[in-house]
Amino acid sequence: MRAAPSRPGLPGGVAALAVFGASGAVLVLEILGVRLLAPYVGLTLETYTTIIGVVLAGIALGAAAGGHAADVLDPRRLLAALLVAGGLLALTTVPLVRLLGEAFEGAGGASALALSLFALLPTATVLSAVTPVVVKLQLGDLAASGTVVGRLSAWATAGALAGTFCTGFVFV
């Protein structure tokens, strides 16, 4: 006997908004990271490469850690904690770069890597953990898992695109 599908633990619009906003914030952070770090480490190919690589590493770490955490913790509480922690970490990015920037100034690619790891990786990791937690909350029926994951992935990508274009053409 097949169990009746359960209702999703998060309304669809809220789920879409959460992944859209979190992914958008990660890309805003990535693009602004270049402007934040440039006065200390310069505008070089190594700086761009390092920032992109560190943020991508944060996205991968966050996706893996968020997926695992969603399986062992209450995803509703976890989602709230991730959004609050991600927001607080984002707020600390500028002061952290200013505080540490002078210490890493002039050391080339290594300084860009160190500054990116301290200032950008934690926020990117925490905010990237949001999507798998939201997926967990949305999965009411494994038969629809492809639809749920695909829809939320599309919203997350749309948020990343919005963050990218808004940063480049509106915020900066």
PDB file of C-alpha atoms in Angstrom:
ATOM      1  CA  MET A   1       0.000   0.000   0.000  1.00  0.00           C
ATOM      2  CA  ARG A   2       1.396   3.360  -1.019  1.00  0.00           C
ATOM      3  CA  ALA A   3       1.292   6.169   1.527  1.00  0.00           C
ATOM      4  CA  ALA A   4      -0.634   9.271   0.563  1.00  0.00           C
ATOM      5  CA  PRO A   5       1.662  12.137  -0.414  1.00  0.00           C
ATOM      6  CA  SER A   6       2.153  14.576   2.406  1.00  0.00           C
ATOM      7  CA  ARG A   7       1.749  18.318   2.010  1.00  0.00           C
ATOM      8  CA  PRO A   8       4.929  20.272   1.487  1.00  0.00           C
ATOM      9  CA  GLY A   9       6.367  21.788   4.664  1.00  0.00           C
ATOM     10  CA  LEU A  10       6.727  25.212   3.054  1.00  0.00           C
ATOM     11  CA  PRO A  11       4.355  27.049   0.696  1.00  0.00           C
ATOM     12  CA  GLY A  12       5.623  27.103  -2.895  1.00  0.00           C
ATOM     13  CA  GLY A  13       5.913  30.881  -3.101  1.00  0.00           C
ATOM     14  CA  VAL A  14       7.879  31.084   0.127  1.00  0.00           C
ATOM     15  CA  ALA A  15      10.145  28.279  -1.040  1.00  0.00           C
ATOM     16  CA  ALA A  16      10.815  30.026  -4.354  1.00  0.00           C
ATOM     17  CA  LEU A  17      11.469  33.336  -2.619  1.00  0.00           C
ATOM     18  CA  ALA A  18      13.895  31.767  -0.149  1.00  0.00           C
ATOM     19  CA  VAL A  19      16.067  30.104  -2.792  1.00  0.00           C
ATOM     20  CA  PHE A  20      15.789  33.106  -5.133  1.00  0.00           C
ATOM     21  CA  GLY A  21      16.918  35.524  -2.411  1.00  0.00           C
ATOM     22  CA  ALA A  22      19.682  33.358  -0.986  1.00  0.00           C
ATOM     23  CA  SER A  23      21.169  32.575  -4.396  1.00  0.00           C
ATOM     24  CA  GLY A  24      20.867  36.197  -5.462  1.00  0.00           C
ATOM     25  CA  ALA A  25      22.697  37.313  -2.346  1.00  0.00           C
ATOM     26  CA  VAL A  26      25.560  34.900  -3.054  1.00  0.00           C
ATOM     27  CA  LEU A  27      26.076  36.376  -6.523  1.00  0.00           C
ATOM     28  CA  VAL A  28      25.829  39.938  -5.207  1.00  0.00           C
ATOM     29  CA  LEU A  29      28.528  38.987  -2.719  1.00  0.00           C
ATOM     30  CA  GLU A  30      30.691  37.492  -5.463  1.00  0.00           C
ATOM     31  CA  ILE A  31      30.510  40.539  -7.727  1.00  0.00           C
ATOM     32  CA  LEU A  32      30.929  43.053  -4.930  1.00  0.00           C
ATOM     33  CA  GLY A  33      33.816  40.968  -3.614  1.00  0.00           C
ATOM     34  CA  VAL A  34      35.908  42.195  -6.526  1.00  0.00           C
ATOM     35  CA  ARG A  35      35.271  45.830  -5.626  1.00  0.00           C
ATOM     36  CA  LEU A  36      35.830  45.190  -1.940  1.00  0.00           C
ATOM     37  CA  LEU A  37      39.107  43.310  -2.326  1.00  0.00           C
ATOM     38  CA  ALA A  38      40.596  45.349  -5.191  1.00  0.00           C
ATOM     39  CA  PRO A  39      41.995  48.187  -3.052  1.00  0.00           C
ATOM     40  CA  TYR A  40      43.986  45.648  -1.044  1.00  0.00           C
ATOM     41  CA  VAL A  41      44.932  42.956  -3.570  1.00  0.00           C
ATOM     42  CA  GLY A  42      44.521  44.693  -6.934  1.00  0.00           C
ATOM     43  CA  LEU A  43      42.368  44.049  -9.993  1.00  0.00           C
ATOM     44  CA  THR A  44      44.126  41.117 -11.564  1.00  0.00           C
ATOM     45  CA  LEU A  45      43.071  37.923 -13.244  1.00  0.00           C
ATOM     46  CA  GLU A  46      44.201  36.134 -10.080  1.00  0.00           C
ATOM     47  CA  THR A  47      41.876  38.287  -7.959  1.00  0.00           C
ATOM     48  CA  TYR A  48      38.851  37.535 -10.153  1.00  0.00           C
ATOM     49  CA  THR A  49      39.763  33.855 -10.367  1.00  0.00           C
ATOM     50  CA  THR A  50      40.231  33.572  -6.625  1.00  0.00           C
ATOM     51  CA  ILE A  51      36.946  35.265  -5.768  1.00  0.00           C
ATOM     52  CA  ILE A  52      34.973  33.191  -8.269  1.00  0.00           C
ATOM     53  CA  GLY A  53      36.672  29.997  -7.097  1.00  0.00           C
ATOM     54  CA  VAL A  54      36.125  30.711  -3.414  1.00  0.00           C
ATOM     55  CA  VAL A  55      32.452  31.568  -3.922  1.00  0.00           C
ATOM     56  CA  LEU A  56      31.941  28.442  -6.054  1.00  0.00           C
ATOM     57  CA  ALA A  57      33.603  26.408  -3.296  1.00  0.00           C
ATOM     58  CA  GLY A  58      31.182  27.988  -0.826  1.00  0.00           C
ATOM     59  CA  ILE A  59      28.248  27.085  -3.072  1.00  0.00           C
ATOM     60  CA  ALA A  60      29.424  23.464  -3.244  1.00  0.00           C
ATOM     61  CA  LEU A  61      30.149  23.226   0.481  1.00  0.00           C
ATOM     62  CA  GLY A  62      26.826  24.840   1.347  1.00  0.00           C
ATOM     63  CA  ALA A  63      24.854  22.537  -0.945  1.00  0.00           C
ATOM     64  CA  ALA A  64      26.492  19.439   0.519  1.00  0.00           C
ATOM     65  CA  ALA A  65      26.331  20.567   4.140  1.00  0.00           C
ATOM     66  CA  GLY A  66      22.794  21.930   3.793  1.00  0.00           C
ATOM     67  CA  GLY A  67      21.567  18.688   2.272  1.00  0.00           C
ATOM     68  CA  HIS A  68      23.111  16.617   5.033  1.00  0.00           C
ATOM     69  CA  ALA A  69      21.900  18.958   7.776  1.00  0.00           C
ATOM     70  CA  ALA A  70      18.358  18.918   6.359  1.00  0.00           C
ATOM     71  CA  ASP A  71      18.328  15.142   6.798  1.00  0.00           C
ATOM     72  CA  VAL A  72      19.408  15.197  10.437  1.00  0.00           C
ATOM     73  CA  LEU A  73      17.888  18.431  11.788  1.00  0.00           C
ATOM     74  CA  ASP A  74      14.439  19.989  11.684  1.00  0.00           C
ATOM     75  CA  PRO A  75      14.537  21.716   8.279  1.00  0.00           C
ATOM     76  CA  ARG A  76      12.121  24.488   9.319  1.00  0.00           C
ATOM     77  CA  ARG A  77      14.348  25.625  12.161  1.00  0.00           C
ATOM     78  CA  LEU A  78      17.428  25.054  10.064  1.00  0.00           C
ATOM     79  CA  LEU A  79      16.078  27.263   7.269  1.00  0.00           C
ATOM     80  CA  ALA A  80      15.394  30.110   9.681  1.00  0.00           C
ATOM     81  CA  ALA A  81      18.846  29.755  11.229  1.00  0.00           C
ATOM     82  CA  LEU A  82      20.539  29.710   7.815  1.00  0.00           C
ATOM     83  CA  LEU A  83      18.733  32.821   6.621  1.00  0.00           C
ATOM     84  CA  VAL A  84      19.536  34.738   9.799  1.00  0.00           C
ATOM     85  CA  ALA A  85      23.152  33.550   9.913  1.00  0.00           C
ATOM     86  CA  GLY A  86      23.635  34.231   6.191  1.00  0.00           C
ATOM     87  CA  GLY A  87      22.263  37.746   6.592  1.00  0.00           C
ATOM     88  CA  LEU A  88      24.471  38.461   9.588  1.00  0.00           C
ATOM     89  CA  LEU A  89      27.531  37.080   7.822  1.00  0.00           C
ATOM     90  CA  ALA A  90      26.749  39.227   4.771  1.00  0.00           C
ATOM     91  CA  LEU A  91      26.621  42.281   7.010  1.00  0.00           C
ATOM     92  CA  THR A  92      30.079  41.502   8.362  1.00  0.00           C
ATOM     93  CA  THR A  93      31.682  41.192   4.911  1.00  0.00           C
ATOM     94  CA  VAL A  94      32.589  44.862   4.395  1.00  0.00           C
ATOM     95  CA  PRO A  95      33.924  45.441   7.927  1.00  0.00           C
ATOM     96  CA  LEU A  96      35.879  42.189   7.742  1.00  0.00           C
ATOM     97  CA  VAL A  97      37.494  43.110   4.427  1.00  0.00           C
ATOM     98  CA  ARG A  98      38.412  46.537   5.786  1.00  0.00           C
ATOM     99  CA  LEU A  99      39.802  45.039   8.981  1.00  0.00           C
ATOM    100  CA  LEU A 100      41.865  42.329   7.308  1.00  0.00           C
ATOM    101  CA  GLY A 101      42.566  44.035   3.980  1.00  0.00           C
ATOM    102  CA  GLU A 102      45.607  45.967   5.100  1.00  0.00           C
ATOM    103  CA  ALA A 103      47.156  42.840   6.616  1.00  0.00           C
ATOM    104  CA  PHE A 104      46.894  41.051   3.267  1.00  0.00           C
ATOM    105  CA  GLU A 105      47.814  44.058   1.112  1.00  0.00           C
ATOM    106  CA  GLY A 106      50.441  43.538  -1.548  1.00  0.00           C
ATOM    107  CA  ALA A 107      50.953  39.793  -1.150  1.00  0.00           C
ATOM    108  CA  GLY A 108      49.579  38.944  -4.611  1.00  0.00           C
ATOM    109  CA  GLY A 109      47.366  35.964  -5.329  1.00  0.00           C
ATOM    110  CA  ALA A 110      47.913  34.465  -1.901  1.00  0.00           C
ATOM    111  CA  SER A 111      46.489  37.569  -0.243  1.00  0.00           C
ATOM    112  CA  ALA A 112      43.428  37.502  -2.521  1.00  0.00           C
ATOM    113  CA  LEU A 113      42.869  33.867  -1.579  1.00  0.00           C
ATOM    114  CA  ALA A 114      43.270  34.465   2.148  1.00  0.00           C
ATOM    115  CA  LEU A 115      41.022  37.513   2.169  1.00  0.00           C
ATOM    116  CA  SER A 116      38.381  35.728   0.063  1.00  0.00           C
ATOM    117  CA  LEU A 117      38.433  32.700   2.339  1.00  0.00           C
ATOM    118  CA  PHE A 118      37.868  34.823   5.442  1.00  0.00           C
ATOM    119  CA  ALA A 119      35.432  37.354   4.017  1.00  0.00           C
ATOM    120  CA  LEU A 120      33.427  35.545   1.333  1.00  0.00           C
ATOM    121  CA  LEU A 121      33.497  31.788   1.927  1.00  0.00           C
ATOM    122  CA  PRO A 122      31.429  31.662   5.152  1.00  0.00           C
ATOM    123  CA  THR A 123      28.563  33.744   3.752  1.00  0.00           C
ATOM    124  CA  ALA A 124      28.502  31.901   0.425  1.00  0.00           C
ATOM    125  CA  THR A 125      28.514  28.556   2.243  1.00  0.00           C
ATOM    126  CA  VAL A 126      25.687  29.386   4.638  1.00  0.00           C
ATOM    127  CA  LEU A 127      23.452  30.982   2.024  1.00  0.00           C
ATOM    128  CA  SER A 128      24.047  28.102  -0.394  1.00  0.00           C
ATOM    129  CA  ALA A 129      22.805  25.651   2.216  1.00  0.00           C
ATOM    130  CA  VAL A 130      19.333  27.201   1.903  1.00  0.00           C
ATOM    131  CA  THR A 131      18.351  25.467  -1.356  1.00  0.00           C
ATOM    132  CA  PRO A 132      18.746  21.838  -0.223  1.00  0.00           C
ATOM    133  CA  VAL A 133      16.921  22.632   3.025  1.00  0.00           C
ATOM    134  CA  VAL A 134      14.036  24.152   1.063  1.00  0.00           C
ATOM    135  CA  VAL A 135      14.014  21.112  -1.232  1.00  0.00           C
ATOM    136  CA  LYS A 136      13.668  18.886   1.840  1.00  0.00           C
ATOM    137  CA  LEU A 137      10.718  20.975   3.015  1.00  0.00           C
ATOM    138  CA  GLN A 138       9.060  20.812  -0.411  1.00  0.00           C
ATOM    139  CA  LEU A 139       9.409  17.074  -1.014  1.00  0.00           C
ATOM    140  CA  GLY A 140       6.075  15.610  -0.108  1.00  0.00           C
ATOM    141  CA  ASP A 141       6.186  12.790  -2.635  1.00  0.00           C
ATOM    142  CA  LEU A 142       9.302  11.165  -4.109  1.00  0.00           C
ATOM    143  CA  ALA A 143       7.461  10.674  -7.381  1.00  0.00           C
ATOM    144  CA  ALA A 144       7.599  14.469  -7.828  1.00  0.00           C
ATOM    145  CA  SER A 145      11.205  14.907  -6.663  1.00  0.00           C
ATOM    146  CA  GLY A 146      12.457  15.837 -10.133  1.00  0.00           C
ATOM    147  CA  THR A 147       9.799  18.518 -10.467  1.00  0.00           C
ATOM    148  CA  VAL A 148      10.527  19.954  -7.017  1.00  0.00           C
ATOM    149  CA  VAL A 149      14.299  19.970  -7.440  1.00  0.00           C
ATOM    150  CA  GLY A 150      14.065  21.350 -10.978  1.00  0.00           C
ATOM    151  CA  ARG A 151      11.646  24.124  -9.991  1.00  0.00           C
ATOM    152  CA  LEU A 152      13.700  25.212  -7.000  1.00  0.00           C
ATOM    153  CA  SER A 153      16.934  25.005  -8.978  1.00  0.00           C
ATOM    154  CA  ALA A 154      15.359  27.251 -11.621  1.00  0.00           C
ATOM    155  CA  TRP A 155      14.305  29.775  -8.950  1.00  0.00           C
ATOM    156  CA  ALA A 156      17.780  29.694  -7.396  1.00  0.00           C
ATOM    157  CA  THR A 157      19.374  30.294 -10.798  1.00  0.00           C
ATOM    158  CA  ALA A 158      16.924  33.109 -11.508  1.00  0.00           C
ATOM    159  CA  GLY A 159      17.905  34.667  -8.183  1.00  0.00           C
ATOM    160  CA  ALA A 160      21.580  34.354  -9.064  1.00  0.00           C
ATOM    161  CA  LEU A 161      20.919  36.042 -12.402  1.00  0.00           C
ATOM    162  CA  ALA A 162      18.917  38.809 -10.757  1.00  0.00           C
ATOM    163  CA  GLY A 163      21.686  39.324  -8.205  1.00  0.00           C
ATOM    164  CA  THR A 164      24.263  39.476 -10.959  1.00  0.00           C
ATOM    165  CA  PHE A 165      22.437  41.968 -13.169  1.00  0.00           C
ATOM    166  CA  CYS A 166      21.169  44.109 -10.293  1.00  0.00           C
ATOM    167  CA  THR A 167      24.668  44.361  -8.886  1.00  0.00           C
ATOM    168  CA  GLY A 168      26.198  45.280 -12.216  1.00  0.00           C
ATOM    169  CA  PHE A 169      23.544  47.725 -13.383  1.00  0.00           C
ATOM    170  CA  VAL A 170      21.665  48.966 -10.309  1.00  0.00           C
ATOM    171  CA  PHE A 171      23.519  48.543  -7.000  1.00  0.00           C
ATOM    172  CA  VAL A 172      27.002  49.620  -8.042  1.00  0.00           C
TER     173      VAL A 172
END
